[in-house]
Tab-separated table of C-alpha atoms in Angstrom:
chain	number	residue	atom	x	y	z
A	22	MET	CA	-79.766	-22.147	39.980
A	23	VAL	CA	-83.042	-20.239	40.901
A	24	VAL	CA	-85.018	-23.421	40.608
A	25	ILE	CA	-82.455	-25.348	42.827
A	26	ILE	CA	-82.294	-22.636	45.473
A	27	ILE	CA	-86.025	-22.214	45.813
A	28	THR	CA	-86.790	-25.960	45.818
A	29	GLY	CA	-83.989	-26.470	48.407
A	30	CYS	CA	-85.190	-23.714	50.718
A	31	GLY	CA	-88.779	-24.979	50.321
A	32	VAL	CA	-87.943	-28.572	51.138
A	33	LEU	CA	-85.884	-27.514	54.253
A	34	TYR	CA	-88.872	-25.365	55.381
A	35	LYS	CA	-91.324	-28.215	54.902
A	36	THR	CA	-89.262	-30.772	56.696
A	37	LEU	CA	-87.568	-28.783	59.448
A	38	LEU	CA	-89.643	-25.699	60.200
A	39	GLU	CA	-93.255	-26.236	59.321
A	40	LYS	CA	-95.501	-27.666	61.931
A	41	PRO	CA	-98.173	-30.193	60.771
A	42	LYS	CA	-101.723	-29.019	60.950
A	43	TYR	CA	-104.939	-30.954	61.431
A	44	GLU	CA	-108.479	-29.952	60.449
A	45	SER	CA	-111.751	-30.979	62.186
A	46	THR	CA	-115.186	-29.790	60.866
A	47	THR	CA	-118.680	-30.043	62.238
A	48	SER	CA	-121.890	-28.949	60.405
A	49	LEU	CA	-124.943	-27.443	62.022
A	50	ILE	CA	-128.418	-27.177	60.518
A	51	LEU	CA	-131.111	-24.677	61.411
A	52	ALA	CA	-134.241	-26.715	61.896
A	53	GLY	CA	-137.654	-25.891	63.588
A	54	PHE	CA	-137.819	-23.041	66.133
A	55	ASN	CA	-139.431	-25.133	68.811
A	56	GLN	CA	-138.273	-28.677	69.455
A	57	ASN	CA	-141.218	-29.327	71.706
A	58	ASP	CA	-143.675	-28.667	68.934
A	59	THR	CA	-144.683	-31.908	67.334
A	60	THR	CA	-147.909	-30.819	65.748
A	61	SER	CA	-146.602	-29.793	62.300
A	62	SER	CA	-143.559	-29.663	60.087
A	63	ILE	CA	-141.445	-26.648	59.332
A	64	ASP	CA	-143.358	-23.986	57.312
A	65	ASN	CA	-141.988	-21.614	54.645
A	66	ASN	CA	-141.827	-18.721	57.214
A	67	GLU	CA	-139.475	-20.585	59.449
A	68	LEU	CA	-137.242	-21.460	56.502
A	69	THR	CA	-136.990	-17.908	55.370
A	70	ILE	CA	-136.179	-16.740	58.844
A	71	ASN	CA	-133.579	-19.408	59.217
A	72	GLN	CA	-131.879	-18.365	55.926
A	73	LYS	CA	-131.689	-14.768	57.060
A	74	LEU	CA	-130.185	-15.813	60.388
A	75	VAL	CA	-127.412	-17.886	58.838
A	76	SER	CA	-125.055	-14.824	58.568
A	77	THR	CA	-125.880	-13.669	62.045
A	78	TYR	CA	-125.203	-17.171	63.372
A	79	GLN	CA	-121.794	-17.220	61.693
A	80	GLN	CA	-120.836	-14.149	63.643
A	81	ILE	CA	-122.067	-15.549	66.979
A	82	ALA	CA	-120.067	-18.712	66.355
A	83	LYS	CA	-116.894	-16.666	66.322
A	84	SER	CA	-117.877	-14.090	68.961
A	85	ASP	CA	-115.623	-13.345	71.983
A	86	LYS	CA	-118.466	-14.612	74.271
A	87	VAL	CA	-118.488	-18.064	72.647
A	88	LEU	CA	-114.732	-18.424	72.352
A	89	SER	CA	-113.931	-17.192	75.807
A	90	GLN	CA	-116.226	-19.926	77.190
A	91	VAL	CA	-114.604	-22.499	74.970
A	92	ILE	CA	-111.167	-21.410	76.237
A	93	LYS	CA	-112.295	-21.572	79.842
A	94	GLU	CA	-114.067	-24.916	79.672
A	95	LEU	CA	-111.214	-26.670	77.658
A	96	LYS	CA	-108.463	-24.801	79.673
A	97	LEU	CA	-106.787	-23.690	76.384
A	98	ASP	CA	-103.484	-21.798	76.238
A	99	TYR	CA	-105.008	-19.498	73.611
A	100	LYS	CA	-105.791	-15.799	73.436
A	101	LEU	CA	-109.146	-14.901	71.824
A	102	GLU	CA	-107.486	-13.450	68.794
A	103	ASP	CA	-105.245	-16.640	68.308
A	104	LEU	CA	-108.079	-18.952	68.740
A	105	ALA	CA	-110.327	-16.921	66.228
A	106	ASP	CA	-107.501	-17.230	63.638
A	107	HIS	CA	-107.728	-21.062	63.832
A	108	ILE	CA	-111.569	-21.091	63.182
A	109	THR	CA	-113.468	-20.764	60.017
A	110	VAL	CA	-117.316	-20.444	59.950
A	111	SER	CA	-118.973	-20.807	56.566
A	112	SER	CA	-122.493	-21.459	55.213
A	113	VAL	CA	-123.536	-23.776	52.370
A	114	ILE	CA	-125.174	-21.662	49.703
A	115	ASP	CA	-128.888	-21.777	49.503
A	116	THR	CA	-129.280	-23.953	52.650
A	117	GLU	CA	-129.532	-23.510	56.420
A	118	ILE	CA	-126.286	-25.441	57.080
A	119	ILE	CA	-123.407	-23.760	58.870
A	120	GLU	CA	-119.935	-25.465	58.875
A	121	ILE	CA	-117.360	-24.755	61.649
A	122	THR	CA	-113.797	-25.816	60.955
A	123	VAL	CA	-110.924	-25.717	63.344
A	124	ILE	CA	-107.262	-26.043	62.271
A	125	ASP	CA	-104.734	-26.921	64.980
A	126	THR	CA	-101.317	-28.557	65.344
A	127	ASN	CA	-102.969	-31.302	67.441
A	128	ALA	CA	-105.709	-33.399	65.884
A	129	LYS	CA	-107.416	-34.234	69.167
A	130	ARG	CA	-107.324	-30.728	70.293
A	131	ALA	CA	-108.809	-29.530	67.026
A	132	HIS	CA	-111.719	-32.040	67.520
A	133	LYS	CA	-112.317	-30.965	71.064
A	134	ILE	CA	-112.319	-27.249	70.149
A	135	VAL	CA	-114.795	-27.569	67.263
A	136	SER	CA	-117.082	-29.829	69.195
A	137	LYS	CA	-117.157	-27.447	72.129
A	138	ILE	CA	-117.781	-24.442	69.801
A	139	ALA	CA	-120.853	-26.166	68.423
A	140	GLU	CA	-122.110	-26.932	71.896
A	141	VAL	CA	-121.519	-23.452	73.375
A	142	PHE	CA	-122.833	-21.809	70.213
A	143	SER	CA	-126.115	-23.884	70.379
A	144	GLU	CA	-126.653	-22.781	74.011
A	145	GLU	CA	-125.867	-19.230	73.162
A	146	VAL	CA	-128.490	-19.156	70.426
A	147	LYS	CA	-131.098	-20.446	72.820
A	148	GLU	CA	-130.193	-17.725	75.315
A	149	ILE	CA	-130.150	-14.866	72.782
A	150	TYR	CA	-133.212	-15.753	70.665
A	151	ASN	CA	-135.059	-18.007	73.152
A	152	VAL	CA	-135.377	-20.674	70.415
A	153	SER	CA	-133.989	-24.119	69.814
A	154	ASN	CA	-133.423	-24.195	66.108
A	155	VAL	CA	-129.812	-25.349	65.869
A	156	SER	CA	-128.981	-29.030	65.579
A	157	ILE	CA	-125.786	-30.941	64.722
A	158	LEU	CA	-125.933	-32.418	61.300
A	159	ASP	CA	-122.426	-33.968	61.109
A	160	GLU	CA	-120.329	-34.394	64.239
A	161	ALA	CA	-116.678	-33.566	64.125
A	162	ARG	CA	-114.007	-36.301	63.650
A	163	ILE	CA	-110.449	-36.606	64.688
A	164	ALA	CA	-108.340	-36.040	61.595
A	165	LYS	CA	-105.971	-38.867	60.701
A	166	GLU	CA	-103.989	-37.002	58.037
A	167	LYS	CA	-102.480	-33.518	58.268
A	168	SER	CA	-104.157	-30.747	56.177
A	169	ASN	CA	-100.837	-29.264	55.078
A	170	LEU	CA	-99.733	-29.862	51.464
A	171	SER	CA	-97.771	-33.128	51.018
A	172	LEU	CA	-93.974	-32.892	50.359
A	173	THR	CA	-94.421	-34.193	46.879
A	174	LYS	CA	-96.983	-31.580	45.962
A	175	SER	CA	-94.991	-28.884	47.725
A	176	ILE	CA	-91.856	-29.816	45.666
A	177	ILE	CA	-93.788	-29.555	42.394
A	178	ILE	CA	-95.000	-26.023	43.399
A	179	PHE	CA	-91.520	-24.983	44.456
A	180	ILE	CA	-90.177	-26.179	41.011
A	181	ALA	CA	-92.911	-24.258	39.195
A	182	VAL	CA	-92.331	-21.186	41.156
A	183	GLY	CA	-88.562	-21.388	40.642
A	184	THR	CA	-89.038	-22.031	36.934
A	185	VAL	CA	-91.398	-18.918	36.542
A	186	LEU	CA	-89.061	-16.732	38.634
A	187	GLY	CA	-85.927	-17.944	36.766
A	188	LEU	CA	-87.524	-17.272	33.348
A	189	GLY	CA	-88.592	-13.822	34.530
A	190	ILE	CA	-84.983	-13.018	35.677
A	191	ILE	CA	-83.693	-14.228	32.342
A	192	THR	CA	-86.242	-12.080	30.360
A	193	VAL	CA	-85.513	-8.968	32.385
A	194	CYS	CA	-81.806	-9.420	31.984
A	195	PHE	CA	-82.130	-10.006	28.156
A	196	TYR	CA	-84.289	-6.901	27.586
A	197	PHE	CA	-82.230	-4.629	29.769
A	198	ASP	CA	-78.857	-5.867	28.491
A	199	THR	CA	-77.491	-3.004	26.208
A	200	THR	CA	-74.032	-4.488	25.666
A	201	ILE	CA	-72.839	-5.280	22.080
A	202	LYS	CA	-71.939	-8.930	21.483
A	203	THR	CA	-71.671	-9.392	17.718
A	204	SER	CA	-70.555	-7.393	14.752
A	205	GLU	CA	-73.989	-7.485	13.221
A	206	GLN	CA	-75.220	-5.494	16.316
A	207	ILE	CA	-72.600	-2.926	15.646
A	208	GLU	CA	-73.707	-2.549	12.001
A	209	ALA	CA	-77.385	-2.406	12.964
A	210	LYS	CA	-76.809	0.176	15.716
A	211	PHE	CA	-74.412	2.510	14.082
A	212	ASP	CA	-75.261	1.861	10.414
A	213	ILE	CA	-71.603	1.468	9.505
A	214	PRO	CA	-69.832	-1.522	7.935
A	215	VAL	CA	-67.486	-3.674	10.052
A	216	LEU	CA	-64.056	-4.020	8.557
A	217	GLY	CA	-62.766	-6.834	10.787
A	218	SER	CA	-63.198	-8.453	14.061
A	219	ILE	CA	-60.799	-10.160	16.589
A	220	PRO	CA	-62.102	-13.563	17.862
A	221	ASN	CA	-62.173	-14.176	21.608
A	222	PHE	CA	-60.199	-17.387	22.304
A	223	ASP	CA	-60.549	-19.060	25.690
A	224	ASN	CA	-57.166	-18.838	27.473
A	225	LYS	CA	-57.503	-22.126	29.258
A	226	SER	CA	-58.269	-24.049	25.964
A	227	SER	CA	-55.480	-22.374	24.307
A	228	LYS	CA	-52.982	-23.366	27.062
A	229	LYS	CA	-54.246	-26.952	26.829
A	230	LYS	CA	-53.660	-27.033	23.060
A	231	ARG	CA	-50.126	-25.625	23.566
A	232	GLY	CA	-49.319	-28.163	26.155
A	233	ARG	CA	-50.368	-30.958	23.885
A	234	LYS	CA	-48.123	-29.628	21.230
């Protein structure tokens, strides 16, 4: 019953209440500090500085200054806190690559938001550090499939959760059940012999037998 109830409620939630969500991602790379400098390639000092700036750039990408400009230019019906909850900024370990991901209920809107964040973020870095070391590595794409778990996978998870919960309830009931059910339990508990026992007949089955006779 626990499995059926949890699975049923989960399916109803997935089909009737949960809104589809779409994910769009763009990746940025920290390159040379001066785009106009064509004399030499990036040296080790620039790479070291870029690696140290990655964590700072992650905070800038989700800063109120960047997000407020994104909201203004795209005319979004979002508060700063709400938009920030839809954005994930991460870095690829041991690289100068930053990934910005936006999750939204509208695939096209998610694409517009993440693209605009990358644009505004790049301009903000130029203004703050007076350098041009941010370039787009992979442009964002419009998601064709929702990022939510599929119904089939969700049902499997609901069944697993229901099974674990059901077994947990059975285990708890078994260990905390102190009622005596057999004559052997009486002998073990009180250390006295059982002289006789009265069987418990089912009343309905007894009536059926009598009716047949």
